[in-house]
């Protein structure tokens, strides 16, 4: 039995659900529609800190872009700003940013070159579990749920002093900073993994939730 939910659509895919369960599952999804409404969420009581070990700010020069690419980047920044993910910044920190093509499409996505910042960040040894350990934990389980969090990293709020360190500069557009966890930080995987394990920590020993980020 499988039930597919797409947060970008109001439709529920019940093709894999036996007819006798369809009404019950539909009612359950509608009851908790706020969880699947598609808007960007934010994990409560969790903030991301960035320990740069007392280093001075690093500031990169913006990469040069043609007008067409600059227009695309501006639109993507505006989308992130409307979602509350980034905001204009006066930070002394600044990482360069550019666009890369999405595989198999004609679209582009913005990436920030955090390599200079990553060299200053204190390492986080927290790691995702081994795949064989995950499979072992699922032994005997009868029901399985697969979750793909929308813009997962962006659902984690940055701690106040960490925000300015995420600043990035775009040619003829300006300087912005992330209020949510950005992609590209070397500690992001460890931070996200730790958060997801805390969020899904349940008291029942009969409910196993292996997490892989």
Short mmCIF file of C-alpha atoms in Angstrom, two decimals:
data_model
loop_
_atom_site.label_atom_id
_atom_site.label_comp_id
_atom_site.label_asym_id
_atom_site.label_seq_id
_atom_site.Cartn_x
_atom_site.Cartn_y
_atom_site.Cartn_z
CA UNK A 1 0.00 0.00 0.00
CA UNK A 2 1.42 3.39 -0.97
CA UNK A 3 0.14 6.94 -0.67
CA UNK A 4 1.84 9.78 -2.53
CA UNK A 5 1.58 13.40 -1.42
CA UNK A 6 2.88 16.31 -3.47
CA UNK A 7 3.05 19.57 -1.51
CA UNK A 8 2.91 21.50 -4.79
CA UNK A 9 -0.53 20.07 -5.58
CA UNK A 10 -3.85 19.65 -3.78
CA UNK A 11 -4.31 16.21 -5.32
CA UNK A 12 -3.67 13.00 -3.39
CA UNK A 13 -2.37 10.01 -5.34
CA UNK A 14 -4.33 7.01 -4.05
CA UNK A 15 -3.41 4.58 -6.82
CA UNK A 16 -1.52 2.29 -4.45
CA UNK A 17 -4.11 2.43 -1.66
CA UNK A 18 -6.80 -0.28 -1.34
CA UNK A 19 -10.29 1.14 -1.80
CA UNK A 20 -11.37 0.33 1.77
CA UNK A 21 -8.63 2.63 3.15
CA UNK A 22 -8.91 5.55 0.73
CA UNK A 23 -11.59 7.54 2.58
CA UNK A 24 -9.80 7.14 5.91
CA UNK A 25 -6.43 8.23 4.52
CA UNK A 26 -7.94 11.17 2.65
CA UNK A 27 -9.61 12.39 5.85
CA UNK A 28 -6.31 12.04 7.73
CA UNK A 29 -4.40 14.07 5.15
CA UNK A 30 -7.06 16.79 5.12
CA UNK A 31 -7.06 16.94 8.93
CA UNK A 32 -3.33 17.70 8.96
CA UNK A 33 -3.26 19.74 5.76
CA UNK A 34 -1.18 22.44 7.46
CA UNK A 35 1.75 20.00 7.50
CA UNK A 36 1.61 19.44 3.74
CA UNK A 37 0.50 22.85 2.53
CA UNK A 38 3.72 23.41 0.58
CA UNK A 39 4.89 26.54 2.37
CA UNK A 40 8.44 26.68 3.68
CA UNK A 41 8.42 25.59 7.31
CA UNK A 42 10.84 26.35 10.13
CA UNK A 43 11.99 23.95 12.86
CA UNK A 44 11.19 25.49 16.27
CA UNK A 45 13.71 25.68 19.11
CA UNK A 46 16.69 24.97 16.85
CA UNK A 47 19.22 27.54 15.64
CA UNK A 48 22.37 27.05 13.57
CA UNK A 49 25.63 28.43 14.94
CA UNK A 50 28.80 28.98 12.89
CA UNK A 51 32.07 28.88 14.83
CA UNK A 52 34.74 30.69 12.80
CA UNK A 53 37.21 30.39 15.69
CA UNK A 54 37.79 34.12 16.06
CA UNK A 55 38.85 34.64 12.44
CA UNK A 56 38.55 37.97 10.67
CA UNK A 57 35.82 38.28 8.01
CA UNK A 58 36.61 37.10 4.49
CA UNK A 59 35.32 39.10 1.55
CA UNK A 60 35.29 37.86 -2.04
CA UNK A 61 34.86 39.82 -5.24
CA UNK A 62 31.65 39.19 -7.17
CA UNK A 63 31.86 37.01 -10.26
CA UNK A 64 31.16 38.79 -13.52
CA UNK A 65 27.95 37.73 -15.27
CA UNK A 66 26.22 38.65 -18.50
CA UNK A 67 22.90 40.57 -18.30
CA UNK A 68 20.79 37.46 -18.96
CA UNK A 69 22.39 35.46 -16.14
CA UNK A 70 22.26 38.45 -13.83
CA UNK A 71 18.52 38.74 -14.45
CA UNK A 72 18.03 35.07 -13.55
CA UNK A 73 20.08 35.46 -10.38
CA UNK A 74 18.15 38.54 -9.32
CA UNK A 75 14.87 36.66 -9.74
CA UNK A 76 16.13 33.76 -7.64
CA UNK A 77 17.34 36.09 -4.90
CA UNK A 78 13.96 37.84 -4.89
CA UNK A 79 12.22 34.46 -4.55
CA UNK A 80 14.40 33.56 -1.57
CA UNK A 81 13.79 36.98 -0.04
CA UNK A 82 10.01 36.60 -0.33
CA UNK A 83 10.28 33.21 1.39
CA UNK A 84 12.22 34.80 4.25
CA UNK A 85 15.38 32.83 3.47
CA UNK A 86 17.64 35.79 2.64
CA UNK A 87 17.65 39.52 3.31
CA UNK A 88 19.76 42.56 2.28
CA UNK A 89 22.99 42.73 4.24
CA UNK A 90 25.65 45.20 5.39
CA UNK A 91 27.89 42.37 6.62
CA UNK A 92 31.71 42.63 6.43
CA UNK A 93 31.62 39.02 5.22
CA UNK A 94 30.90 38.25 1.56
CA UNK A 95 31.14 35.05 -0.49
CA UNK A 96 30.93 35.01 -4.27
CA UNK A 97 27.94 33.53 -6.05
CA UNK A 98 27.11 32.35 -9.55
CA UNK A 99 24.66 30.18 -11.49
CA UNK A 100 25.09 26.58 -12.59
CA UNK A 101 22.81 24.64 -14.96
CA UNK A 102 20.43 22.10 -13.47
CA UNK A 103 21.18 18.66 -14.82
CA UNK A 104 18.87 17.59 -17.62
CA UNK A 105 17.08 20.96 -17.84
CA UNK A 106 17.56 24.43 -19.26
CA UNK A 107 17.17 25.98 -15.84
CA UNK A 108 19.83 27.35 -13.51
CA UNK A 109 20.31 27.40 -9.77
CA UNK A 110 22.27 29.84 -7.67
CA UNK A 111 25.24 28.57 -5.70
CA UNK A 112 27.43 30.39 -3.19
CA UNK A 113 31.16 29.73 -3.07
CA UNK A 114 31.64 29.22 0.66
CA UNK A 115 35.10 27.65 0.30
CA UNK A 116 36.94 30.59 1.96
CA UNK A 117 34.43 30.56 4.83
CA UNK A 118 34.59 26.77 5.12
CA UNK A 119 38.34 26.96 5.76
CA UNK A 120 37.58 29.00 8.89
CA UNK A 121 34.68 26.94 10.21
CA UNK A 122 35.24 24.60 13.11
CA UNK A 123 34.61 21.01 12.02
CA UNK A 124 31.53 19.13 13.16
CA UNK A 125 32.17 15.39 13.48
CA UNK A 126 28.48 14.44 13.50
CA UNK A 127 27.74 12.16 10.54
CA UNK A 128 24.80 10.36 8.94
CA UNK A 129 24.46 6.69 9.91
CA UNK A 130 25.81 3.88 7.73
CA UNK A 131 23.42 2.53 5.11
CA UNK A 132 23.85 -1.05 6.36
CA UNK A 133 22.94 0.14 9.87
CA UNK A 134 19.79 1.78 8.50
CA UNK A 135 18.75 -1.41 6.72
CA UNK A 136 19.40 -3.40 9.88
CA UNK A 137 17.19 -1.01 11.88
CA UNK A 138 14.34 -1.61 9.42
CA UNK A 139 14.36 -5.36 9.97
CA UNK A 140 10.85 -6.56 10.75
CA UNK A 141 9.16 -3.25 9.92
CA UNK A 142 5.82 -3.41 8.10
CA UNK A 143 5.10 0.21 7.21
CA UNK A 144 7.46 2.60 5.46
CA UNK A 145 7.29 6.34 4.86
CA UNK A 146 9.61 8.29 2.58
CA UNK A 147 9.83 12.04 3.19
CA UNK A 148 11.53 14.59 0.96
CA UNK A 149 11.65 17.90 2.83
CA UNK A 150 11.08 20.94 0.65
CA UNK A 151 14.25 23.06 0.71
CA UNK A 152 15.26 21.07 3.78
CA UNK A 153 18.25 23.16 4.86
CA UNK A 154 16.21 26.35 4.54
CA UNK A 155 13.87 25.09 7.27
CA UNK A 156 16.59 25.62 9.88
CA UNK A 157 16.93 29.11 11.36
CA UNK A 158 20.38 30.73 11.65
CA UNK A 159 21.52 31.99 15.04
CA UNK A 160 21.76 35.80 15.12
CA UNK A 161 25.57 36.07 15.17
CA UNK A 162 25.89 33.47 12.39
CA UNK A 163 23.69 35.30 9.89
CA UNK A 164 26.26 37.89 8.78
CA UNK A 165 28.81 35.14 8.05
CA UNK A 166 26.54 33.68 5.37
CA UNK A 167 26.54 36.92 3.35
CA UNK A 168 27.06 36.65 -0.40
CA UNK A 169 27.68 39.24 -3.08
CA UNK A 170 26.19 39.32 -6.58
CA UNK A 171 27.46 41.66 -9.29
CA UNK A 172 25.27 44.76 -9.72
CA UNK A 173 22.63 43.21 -7.46
CA UNK A 174 23.99 43.65 -3.96
CA UNK A 175 24.94 41.84 -0.77
CA UNK A 176 22.50 39.50 0.96
CA UNK A 177 22.67 37.18 3.95
CA UNK A 178 20.87 33.97 4.87
CA UNK A 179 18.48 33.85 7.80
CA UNK A 180 18.13 30.10 7.18
CA UNK A 181 20.80 27.43 6.72
CA UNK A 182 22.31 27.80 3.23
CA UNK A 183 23.64 25.06 1.00
CA UNK A 184 27.41 24.87 0.62
CA UNK A 185 28.61 25.10 4.23
CA UNK A 186 30.86 22.20 5.20
CA UNK A 187 29.01 21.71 8.49
CA UNK A 188 25.53 21.76 6.91
CA UNK A 189 25.16 17.98 6.57
CA UNK A 190 26.09 17.37 10.21
CA UNK A 191 23.81 20.16 11.42
CA UNK A 192 20.85 18.97 9.37
CA UNK A 193 21.36 15.32 10.37
CA UNK A 194 21.49 16.22 14.06
CA UNK A 195 18.34 18.34 13.79
CA UNK A 196 16.34 15.67 11.94
CA UNK A 197 17.28 13.04 14.51
CA UNK A 198 16.16 15.36 17.31
CA UNK A 199 12.88 16.16 15.55
CA UNK A 200 12.02 12.51 14.94
CA UNK A 201 13.13 11.23 18.34
CA UNK A 202 10.19 9.19 19.68
CA UNK A 203 9.69 7.49 23.02
CA UNK A 204 8.14 4.35 21.55
CA UNK A 205 10.70 1.60 20.96
CA UNK A 206 8.36 0.07 18.38
CA UNK A 207 8.65 3.05 16.05
CA UNK A 208 11.95 3.24 14.18
CA UNK A 209 12.78 6.25 12.04
CA UNK A 210 16.13 5.94 10.28
CA UNK A 211 17.22 9.33 8.92
CA UNK A 212 19.48 9.88 5.93
CA UNK A 213 20.26 13.45 4.84
#
